[in-house]
mmCIF file of C-alpha atoms in Angstrom:
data_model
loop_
_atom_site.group_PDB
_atom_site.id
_atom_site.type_symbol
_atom_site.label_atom_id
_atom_site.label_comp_id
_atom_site.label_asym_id
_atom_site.label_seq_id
_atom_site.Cartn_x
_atom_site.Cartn_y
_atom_site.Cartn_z
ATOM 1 C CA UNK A 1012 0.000 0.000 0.000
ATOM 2 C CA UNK A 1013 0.890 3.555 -0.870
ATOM 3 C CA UNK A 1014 2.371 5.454 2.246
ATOM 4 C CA UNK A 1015 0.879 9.058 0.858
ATOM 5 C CA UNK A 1016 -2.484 6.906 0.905
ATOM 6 C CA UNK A 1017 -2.939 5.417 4.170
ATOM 7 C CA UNK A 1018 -1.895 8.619 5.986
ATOM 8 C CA UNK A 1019 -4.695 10.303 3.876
ATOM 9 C CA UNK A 1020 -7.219 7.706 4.798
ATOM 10 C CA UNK A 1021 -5.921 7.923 8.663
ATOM 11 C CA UNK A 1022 -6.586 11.940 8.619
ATOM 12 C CA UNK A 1023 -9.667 11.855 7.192
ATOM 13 C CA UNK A 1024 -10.872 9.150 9.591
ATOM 14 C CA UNK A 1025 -9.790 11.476 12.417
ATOM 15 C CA UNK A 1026 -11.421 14.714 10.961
ATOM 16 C CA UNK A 1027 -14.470 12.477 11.284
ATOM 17 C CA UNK A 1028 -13.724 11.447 15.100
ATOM 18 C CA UNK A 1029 -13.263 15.046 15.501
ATOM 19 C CA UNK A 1030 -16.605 15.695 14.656
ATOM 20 C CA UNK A 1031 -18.074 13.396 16.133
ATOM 21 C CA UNK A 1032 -16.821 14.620 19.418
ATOM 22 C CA UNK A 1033 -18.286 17.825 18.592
ATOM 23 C CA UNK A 1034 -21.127 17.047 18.148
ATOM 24 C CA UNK A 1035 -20.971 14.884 21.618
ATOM 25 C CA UNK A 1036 -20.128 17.806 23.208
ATOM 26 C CA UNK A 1037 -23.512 18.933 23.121
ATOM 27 C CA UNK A 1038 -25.268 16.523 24.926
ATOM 28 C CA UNK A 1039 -26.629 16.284 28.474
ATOM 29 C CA UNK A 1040 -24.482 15.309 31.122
ATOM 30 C CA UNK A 1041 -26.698 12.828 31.747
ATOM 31 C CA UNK A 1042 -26.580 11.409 28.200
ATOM 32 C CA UNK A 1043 -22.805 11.460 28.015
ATOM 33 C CA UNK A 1044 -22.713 9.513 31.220
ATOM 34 C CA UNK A 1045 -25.804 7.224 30.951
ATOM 35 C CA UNK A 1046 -25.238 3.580 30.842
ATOM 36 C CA UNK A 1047 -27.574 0.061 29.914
ATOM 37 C CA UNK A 1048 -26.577 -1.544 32.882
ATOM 38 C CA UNK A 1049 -24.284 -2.002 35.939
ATOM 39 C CA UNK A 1050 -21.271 -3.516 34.134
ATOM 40 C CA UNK A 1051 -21.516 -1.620 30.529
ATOM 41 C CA UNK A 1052 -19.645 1.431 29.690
ATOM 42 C CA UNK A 1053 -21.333 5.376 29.175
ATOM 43 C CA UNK A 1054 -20.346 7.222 26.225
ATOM 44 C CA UNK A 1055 -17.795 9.103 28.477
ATOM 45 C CA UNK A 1056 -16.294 6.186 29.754
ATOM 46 C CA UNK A 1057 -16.052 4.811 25.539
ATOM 47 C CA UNK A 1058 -14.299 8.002 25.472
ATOM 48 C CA UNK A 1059 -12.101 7.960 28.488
ATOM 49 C CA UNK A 1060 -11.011 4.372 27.550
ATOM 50 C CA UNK A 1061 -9.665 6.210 23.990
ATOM 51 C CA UNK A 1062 -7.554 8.519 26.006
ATOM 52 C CA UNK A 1063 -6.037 5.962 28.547
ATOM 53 C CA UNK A 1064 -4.795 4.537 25.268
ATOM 54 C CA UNK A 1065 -4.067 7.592 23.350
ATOM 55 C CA UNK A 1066 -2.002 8.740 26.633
ATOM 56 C CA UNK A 1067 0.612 5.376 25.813
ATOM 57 C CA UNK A 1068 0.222 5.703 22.184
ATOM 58 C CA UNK A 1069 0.754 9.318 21.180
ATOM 59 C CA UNK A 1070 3.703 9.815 23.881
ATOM 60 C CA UNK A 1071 5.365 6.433 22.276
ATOM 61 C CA UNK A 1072 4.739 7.277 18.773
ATOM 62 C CA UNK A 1073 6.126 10.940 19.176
ATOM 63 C CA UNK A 1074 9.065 10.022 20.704
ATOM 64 C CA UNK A 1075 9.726 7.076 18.076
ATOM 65 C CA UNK A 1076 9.588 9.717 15.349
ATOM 66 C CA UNK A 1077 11.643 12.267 16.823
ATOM 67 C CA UNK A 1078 14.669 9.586 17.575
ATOM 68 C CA UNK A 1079 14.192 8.019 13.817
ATOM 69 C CA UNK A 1080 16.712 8.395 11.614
ATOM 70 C CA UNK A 1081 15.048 6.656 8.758
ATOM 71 C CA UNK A 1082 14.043 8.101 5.650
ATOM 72 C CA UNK A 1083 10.546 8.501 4.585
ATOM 73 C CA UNK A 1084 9.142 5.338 1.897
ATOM 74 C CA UNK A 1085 6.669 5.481 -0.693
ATOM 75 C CA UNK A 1086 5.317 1.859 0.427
ATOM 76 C CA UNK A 1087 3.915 0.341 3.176
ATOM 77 C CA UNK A 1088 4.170 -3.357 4.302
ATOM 78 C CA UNK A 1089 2.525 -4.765 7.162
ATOM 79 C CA UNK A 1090 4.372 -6.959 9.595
ATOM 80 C CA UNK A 1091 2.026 -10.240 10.807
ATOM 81 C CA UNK A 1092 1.030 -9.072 14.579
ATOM 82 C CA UNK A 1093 0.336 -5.614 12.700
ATOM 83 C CA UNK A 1094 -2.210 -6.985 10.249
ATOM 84 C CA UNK A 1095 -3.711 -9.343 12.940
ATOM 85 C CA UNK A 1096 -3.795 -6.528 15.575
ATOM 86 C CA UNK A 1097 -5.338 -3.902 13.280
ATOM 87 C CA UNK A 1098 -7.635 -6.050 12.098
ATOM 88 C CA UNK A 1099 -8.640 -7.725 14.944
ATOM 89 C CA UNK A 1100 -9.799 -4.162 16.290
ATOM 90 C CA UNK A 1101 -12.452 -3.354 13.450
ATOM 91 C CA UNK A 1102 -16.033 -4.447 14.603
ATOM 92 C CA UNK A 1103 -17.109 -7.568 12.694
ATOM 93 C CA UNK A 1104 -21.165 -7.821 11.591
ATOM 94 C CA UNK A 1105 -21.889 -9.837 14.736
ATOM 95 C CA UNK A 1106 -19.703 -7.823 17.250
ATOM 96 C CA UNK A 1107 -16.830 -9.507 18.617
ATOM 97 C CA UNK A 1108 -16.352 -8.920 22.371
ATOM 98 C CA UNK A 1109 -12.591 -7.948 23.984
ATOM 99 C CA UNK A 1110 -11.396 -8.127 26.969
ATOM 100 C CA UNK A 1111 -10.542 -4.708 29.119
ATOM 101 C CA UNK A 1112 -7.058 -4.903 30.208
ATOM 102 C CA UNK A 1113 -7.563 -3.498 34.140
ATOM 103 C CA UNK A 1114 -5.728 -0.175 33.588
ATOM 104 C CA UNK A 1115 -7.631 0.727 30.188
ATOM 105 C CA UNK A 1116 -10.842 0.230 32.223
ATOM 106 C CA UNK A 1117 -12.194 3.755 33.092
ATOM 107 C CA UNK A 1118 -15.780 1.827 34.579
ATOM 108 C CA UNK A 1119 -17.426 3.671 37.332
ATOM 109 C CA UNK A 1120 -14.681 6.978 37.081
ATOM 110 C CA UNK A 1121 -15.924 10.039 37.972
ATOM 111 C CA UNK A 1122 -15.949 11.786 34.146
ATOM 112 C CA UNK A 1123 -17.187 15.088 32.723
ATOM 113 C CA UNK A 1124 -17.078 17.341 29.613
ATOM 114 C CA UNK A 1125 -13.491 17.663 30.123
ATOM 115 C CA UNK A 1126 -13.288 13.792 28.549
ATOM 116 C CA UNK A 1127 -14.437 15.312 25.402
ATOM 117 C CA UNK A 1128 -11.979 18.136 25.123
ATOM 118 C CA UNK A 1129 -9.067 15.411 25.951
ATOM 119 C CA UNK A 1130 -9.865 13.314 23.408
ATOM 120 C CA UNK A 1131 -10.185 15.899 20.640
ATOM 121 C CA UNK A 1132 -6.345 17.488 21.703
ATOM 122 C CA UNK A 1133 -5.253 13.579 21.137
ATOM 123 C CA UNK A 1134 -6.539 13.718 17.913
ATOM 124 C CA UNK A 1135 -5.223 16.990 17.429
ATOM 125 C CA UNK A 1136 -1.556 15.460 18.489
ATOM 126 C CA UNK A 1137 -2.432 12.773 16.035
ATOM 127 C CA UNK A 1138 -2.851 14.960 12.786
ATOM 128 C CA UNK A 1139 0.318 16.082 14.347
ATOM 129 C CA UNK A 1140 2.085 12.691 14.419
ATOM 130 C CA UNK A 1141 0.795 11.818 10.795
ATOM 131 C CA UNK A 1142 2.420 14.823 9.638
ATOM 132 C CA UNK A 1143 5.571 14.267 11.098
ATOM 133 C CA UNK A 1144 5.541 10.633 10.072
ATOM 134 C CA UNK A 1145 6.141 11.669 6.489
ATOM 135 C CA UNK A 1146 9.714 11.898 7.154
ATOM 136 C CA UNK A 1147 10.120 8.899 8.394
ATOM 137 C CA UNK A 1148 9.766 4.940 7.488
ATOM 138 C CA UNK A 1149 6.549 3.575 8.914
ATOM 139 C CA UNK A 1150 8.128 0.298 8.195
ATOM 140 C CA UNK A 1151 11.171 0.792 9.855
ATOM 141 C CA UNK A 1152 10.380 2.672 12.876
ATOM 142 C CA UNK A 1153 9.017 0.352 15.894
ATOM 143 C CA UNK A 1154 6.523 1.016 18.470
ATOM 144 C CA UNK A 1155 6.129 -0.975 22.140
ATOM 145 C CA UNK A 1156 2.858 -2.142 22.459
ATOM 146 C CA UNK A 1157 0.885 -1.760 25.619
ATOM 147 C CA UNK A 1158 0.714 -5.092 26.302
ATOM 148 C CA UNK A 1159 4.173 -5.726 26.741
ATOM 149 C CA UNK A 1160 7.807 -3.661 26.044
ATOM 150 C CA UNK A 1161 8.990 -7.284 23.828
ATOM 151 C CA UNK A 1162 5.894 -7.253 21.214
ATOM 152 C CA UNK A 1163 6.467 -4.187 19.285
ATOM 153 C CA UNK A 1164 4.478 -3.548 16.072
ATOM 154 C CA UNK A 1165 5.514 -1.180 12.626
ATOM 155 C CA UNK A 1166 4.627 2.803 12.945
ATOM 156 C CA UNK A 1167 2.046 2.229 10.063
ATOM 157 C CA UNK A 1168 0.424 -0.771 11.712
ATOM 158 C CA UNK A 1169 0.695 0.887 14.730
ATOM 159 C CA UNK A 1170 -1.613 4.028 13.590
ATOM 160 C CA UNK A 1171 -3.654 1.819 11.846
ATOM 161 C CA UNK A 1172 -4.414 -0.423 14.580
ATOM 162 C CA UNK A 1173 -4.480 2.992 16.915
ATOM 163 C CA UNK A 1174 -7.169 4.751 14.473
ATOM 164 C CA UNK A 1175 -9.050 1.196 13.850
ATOM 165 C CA UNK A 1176 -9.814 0.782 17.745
ATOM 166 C CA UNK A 1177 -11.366 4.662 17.484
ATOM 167 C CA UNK A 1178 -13.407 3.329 14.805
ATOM 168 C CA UNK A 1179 -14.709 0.605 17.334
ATOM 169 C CA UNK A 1180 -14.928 2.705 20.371
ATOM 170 C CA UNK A 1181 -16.873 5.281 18.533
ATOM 171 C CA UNK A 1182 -19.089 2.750 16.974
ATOM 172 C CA UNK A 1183 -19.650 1.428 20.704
ATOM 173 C CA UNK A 1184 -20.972 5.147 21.394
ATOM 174 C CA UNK A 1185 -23.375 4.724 18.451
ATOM 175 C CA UNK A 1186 -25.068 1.520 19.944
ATOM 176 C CA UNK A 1187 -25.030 2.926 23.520
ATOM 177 C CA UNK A 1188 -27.458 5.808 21.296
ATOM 178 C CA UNK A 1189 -29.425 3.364 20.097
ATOM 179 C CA UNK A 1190 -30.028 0.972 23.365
ATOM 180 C CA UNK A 1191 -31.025 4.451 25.303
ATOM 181 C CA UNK A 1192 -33.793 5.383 22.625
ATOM 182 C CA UNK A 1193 -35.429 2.232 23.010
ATOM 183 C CA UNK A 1194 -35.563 3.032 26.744
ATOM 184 C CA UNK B 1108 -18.280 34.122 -9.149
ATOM 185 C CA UNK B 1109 -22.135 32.740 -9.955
ATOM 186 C CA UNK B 1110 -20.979 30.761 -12.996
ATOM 187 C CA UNK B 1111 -18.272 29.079 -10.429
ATOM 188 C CA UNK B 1112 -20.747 28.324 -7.836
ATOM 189 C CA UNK B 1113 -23.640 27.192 -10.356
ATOM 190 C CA UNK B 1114 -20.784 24.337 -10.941
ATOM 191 C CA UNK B 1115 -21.702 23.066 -7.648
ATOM 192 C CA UNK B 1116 -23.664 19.646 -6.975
ATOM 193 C CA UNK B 1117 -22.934 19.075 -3.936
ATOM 194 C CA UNK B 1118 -23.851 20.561 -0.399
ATOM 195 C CA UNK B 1119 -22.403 20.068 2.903
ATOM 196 C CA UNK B 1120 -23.816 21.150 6.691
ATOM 197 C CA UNK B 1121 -21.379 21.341 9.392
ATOM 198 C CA UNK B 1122 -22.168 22.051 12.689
ATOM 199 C CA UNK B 1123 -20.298 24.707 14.879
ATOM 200 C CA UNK B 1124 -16.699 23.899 15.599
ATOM 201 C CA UNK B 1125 -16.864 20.793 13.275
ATOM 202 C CA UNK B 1126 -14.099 20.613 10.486
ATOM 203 C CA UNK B 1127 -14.144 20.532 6.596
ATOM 204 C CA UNK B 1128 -10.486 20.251 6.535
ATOM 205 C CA UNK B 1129 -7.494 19.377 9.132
ATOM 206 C CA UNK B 1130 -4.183 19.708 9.098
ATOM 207 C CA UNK B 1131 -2.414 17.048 6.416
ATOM 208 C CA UNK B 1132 -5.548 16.339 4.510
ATOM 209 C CA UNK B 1133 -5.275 17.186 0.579
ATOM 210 C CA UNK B 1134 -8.409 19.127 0.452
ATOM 211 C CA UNK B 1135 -8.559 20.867 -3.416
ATOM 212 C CA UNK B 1136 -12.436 21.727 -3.391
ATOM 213 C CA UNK B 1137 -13.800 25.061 -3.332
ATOM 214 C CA UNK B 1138 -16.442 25.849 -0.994
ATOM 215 C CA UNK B 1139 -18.999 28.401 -1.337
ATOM 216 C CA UNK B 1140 -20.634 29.756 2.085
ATOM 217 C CA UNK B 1141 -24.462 29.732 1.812
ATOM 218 C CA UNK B 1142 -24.940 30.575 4.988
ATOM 219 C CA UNK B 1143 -23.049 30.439 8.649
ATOM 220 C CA UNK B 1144 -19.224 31.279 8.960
ATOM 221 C CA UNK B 1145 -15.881 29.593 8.832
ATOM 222 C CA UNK B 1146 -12.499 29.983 9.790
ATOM 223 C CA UNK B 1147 -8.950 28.979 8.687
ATOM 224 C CA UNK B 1148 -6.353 28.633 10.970
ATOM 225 C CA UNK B 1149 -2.619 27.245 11.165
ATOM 226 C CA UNK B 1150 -2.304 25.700 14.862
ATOM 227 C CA UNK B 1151 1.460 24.392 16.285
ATOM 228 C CA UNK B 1152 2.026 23.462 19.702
ATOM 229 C CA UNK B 1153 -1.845 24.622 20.603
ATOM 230 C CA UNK B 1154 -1.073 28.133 19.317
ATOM 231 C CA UNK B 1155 -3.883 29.103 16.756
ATOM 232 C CA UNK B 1156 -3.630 31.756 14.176
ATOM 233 C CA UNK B 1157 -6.784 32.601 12.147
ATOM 234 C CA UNK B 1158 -5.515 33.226 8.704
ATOM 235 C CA UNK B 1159 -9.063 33.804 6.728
ATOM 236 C CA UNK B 1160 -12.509 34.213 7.293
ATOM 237 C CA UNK B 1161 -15.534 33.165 5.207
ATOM 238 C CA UNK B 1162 -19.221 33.833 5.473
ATOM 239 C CA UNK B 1163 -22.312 34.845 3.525
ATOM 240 C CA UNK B 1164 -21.751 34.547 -0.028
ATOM 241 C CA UNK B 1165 -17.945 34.023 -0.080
ATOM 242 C CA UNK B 1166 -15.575 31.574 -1.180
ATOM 243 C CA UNK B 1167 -13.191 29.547 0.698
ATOM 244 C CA UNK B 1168 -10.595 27.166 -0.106
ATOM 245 C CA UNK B 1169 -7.503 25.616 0.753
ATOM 246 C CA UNK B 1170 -5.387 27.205 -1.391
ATOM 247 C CA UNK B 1171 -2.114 25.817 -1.084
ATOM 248 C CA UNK B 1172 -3.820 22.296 -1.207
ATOM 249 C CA UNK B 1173 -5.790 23.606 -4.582
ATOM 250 C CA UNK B 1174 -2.777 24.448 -6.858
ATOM 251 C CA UNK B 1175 -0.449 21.804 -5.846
ATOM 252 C CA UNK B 1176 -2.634 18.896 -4.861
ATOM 253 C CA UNK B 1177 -0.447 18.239 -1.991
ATOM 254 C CA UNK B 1178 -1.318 18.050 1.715
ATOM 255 C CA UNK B 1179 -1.600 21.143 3.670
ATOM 256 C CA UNK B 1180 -1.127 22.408 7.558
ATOM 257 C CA UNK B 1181 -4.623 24.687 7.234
ATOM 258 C CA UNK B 1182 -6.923 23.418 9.310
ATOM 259 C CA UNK B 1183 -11.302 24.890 8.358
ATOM 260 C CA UNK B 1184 -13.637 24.748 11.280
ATOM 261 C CA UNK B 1185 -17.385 26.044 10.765
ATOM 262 C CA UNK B 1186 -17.951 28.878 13.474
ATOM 263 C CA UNK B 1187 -21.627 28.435 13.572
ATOM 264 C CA UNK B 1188 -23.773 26.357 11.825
ATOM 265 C CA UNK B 1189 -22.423 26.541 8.156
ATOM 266 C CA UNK B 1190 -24.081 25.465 4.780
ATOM 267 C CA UNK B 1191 -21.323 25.413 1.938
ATOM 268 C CA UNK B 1192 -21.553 24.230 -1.789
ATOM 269 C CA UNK B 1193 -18.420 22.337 -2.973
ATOM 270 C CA UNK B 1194 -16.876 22.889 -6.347
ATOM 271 C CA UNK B 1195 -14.362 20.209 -7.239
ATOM 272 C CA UNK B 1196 -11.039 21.120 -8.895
ATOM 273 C CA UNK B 1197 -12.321 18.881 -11.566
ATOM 274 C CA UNK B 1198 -15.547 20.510 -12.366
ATOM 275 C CA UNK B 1199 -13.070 23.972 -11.967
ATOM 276 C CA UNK B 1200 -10.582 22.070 -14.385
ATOM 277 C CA UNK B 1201 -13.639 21.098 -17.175
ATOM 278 C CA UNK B 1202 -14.950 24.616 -16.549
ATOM 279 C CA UNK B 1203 -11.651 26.319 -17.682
ATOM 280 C CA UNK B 1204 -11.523 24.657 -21.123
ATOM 281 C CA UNK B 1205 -13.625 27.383 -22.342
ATOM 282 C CA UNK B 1206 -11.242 30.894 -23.765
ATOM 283 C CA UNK B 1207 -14.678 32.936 -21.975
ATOM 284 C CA UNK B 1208 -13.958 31.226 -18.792
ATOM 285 C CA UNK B 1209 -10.450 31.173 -18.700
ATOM 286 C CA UNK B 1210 -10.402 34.972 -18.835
ATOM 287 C CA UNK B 1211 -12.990 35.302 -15.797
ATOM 288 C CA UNK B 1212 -11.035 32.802 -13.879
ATOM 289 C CA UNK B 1213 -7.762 34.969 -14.065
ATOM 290 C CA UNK B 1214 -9.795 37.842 -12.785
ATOM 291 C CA UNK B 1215 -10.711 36.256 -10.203
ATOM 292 C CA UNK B 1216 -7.112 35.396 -9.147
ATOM 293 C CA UNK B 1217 -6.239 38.654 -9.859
ATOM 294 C CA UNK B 1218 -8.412 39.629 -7.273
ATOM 295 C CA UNK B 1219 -7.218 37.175 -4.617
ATOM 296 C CA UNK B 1220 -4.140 38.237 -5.112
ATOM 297 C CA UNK B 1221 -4.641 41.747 -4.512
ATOM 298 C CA UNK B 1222 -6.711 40.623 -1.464
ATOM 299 C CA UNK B 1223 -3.748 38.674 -0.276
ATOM 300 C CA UNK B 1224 -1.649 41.632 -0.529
ATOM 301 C CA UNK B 1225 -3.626 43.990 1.341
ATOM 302 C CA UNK B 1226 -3.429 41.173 4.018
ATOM 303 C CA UNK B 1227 -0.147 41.081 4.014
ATOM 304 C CA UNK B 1228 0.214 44.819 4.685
ATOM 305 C CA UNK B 1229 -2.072 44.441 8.011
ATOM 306 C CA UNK B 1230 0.274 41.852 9.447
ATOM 307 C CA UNK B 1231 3.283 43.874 8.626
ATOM 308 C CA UNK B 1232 1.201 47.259 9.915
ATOM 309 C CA UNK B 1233 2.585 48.044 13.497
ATOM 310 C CA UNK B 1234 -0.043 49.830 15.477
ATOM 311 C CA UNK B 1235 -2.828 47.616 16.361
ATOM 312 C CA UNK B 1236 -5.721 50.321 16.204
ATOM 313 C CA UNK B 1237 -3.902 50.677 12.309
ATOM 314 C CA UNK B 1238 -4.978 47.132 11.797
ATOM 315 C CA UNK B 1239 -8.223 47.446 12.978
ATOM 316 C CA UNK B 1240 -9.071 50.544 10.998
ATOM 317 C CA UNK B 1241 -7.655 48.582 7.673
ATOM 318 C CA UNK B 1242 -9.844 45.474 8.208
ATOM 319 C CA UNK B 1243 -12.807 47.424 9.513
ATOM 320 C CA UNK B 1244 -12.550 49.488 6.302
ATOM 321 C CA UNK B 1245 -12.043 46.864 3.790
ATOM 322 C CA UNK B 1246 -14.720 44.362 5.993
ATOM 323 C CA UNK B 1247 -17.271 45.763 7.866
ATOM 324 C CA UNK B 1248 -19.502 42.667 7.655
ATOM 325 C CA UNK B 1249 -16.946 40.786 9.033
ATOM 326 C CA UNK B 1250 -17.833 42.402 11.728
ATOM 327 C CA UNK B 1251 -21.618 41.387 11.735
ATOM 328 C CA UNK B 1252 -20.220 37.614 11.087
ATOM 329 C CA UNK B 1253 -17.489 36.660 13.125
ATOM 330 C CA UNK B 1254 -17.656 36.657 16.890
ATOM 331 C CA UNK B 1255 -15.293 39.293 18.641
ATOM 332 C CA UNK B 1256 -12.334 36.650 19.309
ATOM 333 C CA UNK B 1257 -11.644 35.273 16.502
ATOM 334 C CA UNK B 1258 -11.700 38.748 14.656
ATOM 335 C CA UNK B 1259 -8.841 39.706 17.747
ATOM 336 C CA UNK B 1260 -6.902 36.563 16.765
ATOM 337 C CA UNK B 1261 -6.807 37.333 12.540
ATOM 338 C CA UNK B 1262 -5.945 40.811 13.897
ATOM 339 C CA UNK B 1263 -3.069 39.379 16.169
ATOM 340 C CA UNK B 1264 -4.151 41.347 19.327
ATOM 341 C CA UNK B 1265 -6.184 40.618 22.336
ATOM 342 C CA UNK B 1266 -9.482 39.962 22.787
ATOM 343 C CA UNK B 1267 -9.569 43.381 25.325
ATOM 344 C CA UNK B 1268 -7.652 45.114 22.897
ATOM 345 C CA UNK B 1269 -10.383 44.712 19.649
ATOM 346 C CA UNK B 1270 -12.789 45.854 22.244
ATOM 347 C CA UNK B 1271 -11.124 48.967 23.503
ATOM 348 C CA UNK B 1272 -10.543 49.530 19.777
ATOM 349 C CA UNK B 1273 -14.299 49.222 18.788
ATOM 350 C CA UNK B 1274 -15.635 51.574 21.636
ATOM 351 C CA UNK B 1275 -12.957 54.436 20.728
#
């Protein structure tokens, strides 16, 4: 795959995340923080999940970058726990539950508003990161995961798997919409 | 201008603070503002500086990102409520084929660049209240438009400072 590509595809899905948070920003407390049962997350705890990640990620990506030394390539391969991790985080038809690892799990935290403005400076910092990444190889550059220091994953899987589990967090937010309507 | 926006088939709607373009994307449309206002800014390490405004009945567009099809740093957020038609370069590019058009496209560049210029003099222009007399002269609907702080940011000064400036 075309570097110049995927970036574009990874910016435009963030626009959209931005937006969406926007437009979350609107809503009730109440709505933001209103959940289907007991166990289940709120919309602000989808969101607060995003930025316990995006706190590991971004720092780890940024500094990866700014030590590289590579030079920028036109193509992009993905590694094997790359593809399998990025595409393990997309939402199938019938949704495919994951497990929480305990300090990604925001459940029952106090959260307000300021949840939304967080996430939208991450994605902010992200734009960032995408631009910077242009200099460098997405191949060759390696980031740690958060699951453990020795399984480290390509800077272009690494955003995609990073903008992928958005994609499922944010769809999470859309069924949490739906299951309060019918209420 | 009306035989660039009658190009148009296509409307968008974004809501306040919502984006049409972010930094990195390659954005080469042209949007026309039917209604609402927008902004442009450049933003690095959470500094913002507006760079252009658009509202009722003007055009905005990416500029940088429209002549060399390349990604650029601008960054368009909808102030209020905004309704814009977008103009693709393409349906700009099959438009210019025509001699007739080609000759009311230059004007029209003609005029941004004369627009751009007289920018460029207000950021060079030293005295604040200087600045504020330029724009206010050249724009007084801006005015109308654009909420007091974002008209103090394009103007490089304070918030306080446009204010004291309006009242004297």
């Amino acid at each position: 795959m075309q570097s110049e590509k995927m970036i574009q595809s990874l910016v435009e899905h963030t626009r959209q995340f931005i937006n969406r948070a926007e437009e979350l920003k609107n809503y009730e407390l109440s709505t933001l923080t209103w959940k289907e049962n007991a166990t289940s997350w709120s919309i602000l705890e989808c969101l607060e999940h995003l930025n316990l990640y995006g706190d590991f990620y971004l720092r780890e990506i940024e500094t990866k970058i700014k030590q590289s030394k590579t030079q920028h390539e036109a193509i992009i391969k993905s590694g094997f726990l790359g593809a399998y991790f990025a595409k393990s985080m997309l939402p199938k038809e019938k949704l495919n539950k994951m497990k929480t690892f305990k300090d990604k799990n925001p459940l029952n935290a106090q959260l307000d508003k300021g949840v939304i403005d967080k996430f939208i400076r991450q994605q902010i910092q992200l734009l960032n990161l995408l631009d910077l990444s242009k200099k460098v190889s997405l191949n060759k550059v390696k980031i740690q995961t958060s699951i453990s220091s020795l399984i480290r994953l390509k800077l272009g899987d690494t955003f995609l798997f990073f903008v992928n589990h958005i994609v499922r967090h944010l769809q999470q937010i859309d069924r949490i919409e739906a299951a309060m309507k019918k209420v | 201008m009306k035989e660039i926006v009658e190009l148009s088939e296509k409307t968008l709607t974004i809501d306040r603070n919502q984006f049409l373009k972010v930094k990195g994307s390659i954005d080469t449309n042209v949007y026309y503002v039917e209604s609402g206002s927008l902004r442009a800014f450049v933003l690095d390490d959470f500094e913002e500086q507006t760079i252009r405004f658009g509202y009722k009945e003007n055009i905005l567009v990416a500029l940088d990102s429209f002549l060399t099809g390349k990604a650029s740093d601008l960054y368009i957020q909808a102030i209020k409520k905004t309704v814009v038609k977008v103009i693709t370069k393409q349906q700009i590019d099959d438009f210019l084929q025509s001699e007739t058009n080609r000759i009311l496209w230059t004007s029209i560049l003609e005029n941004l660049v004369l627009q751009q210029m007289e920018r460029e003099i207000d950021i060079l222009t030293t005295s604040p209240k200087e600045r504020y007399r330029r724009v206010l002269a050249r724009s007084p609907q801006l005015f109308q438009e654009v909420p007091n702080r974002h008209i103090a940011n394009y103007l490089r000064m304070s918030p306080e400072t446009l204010s004291r400036l309006k009242k004297s």
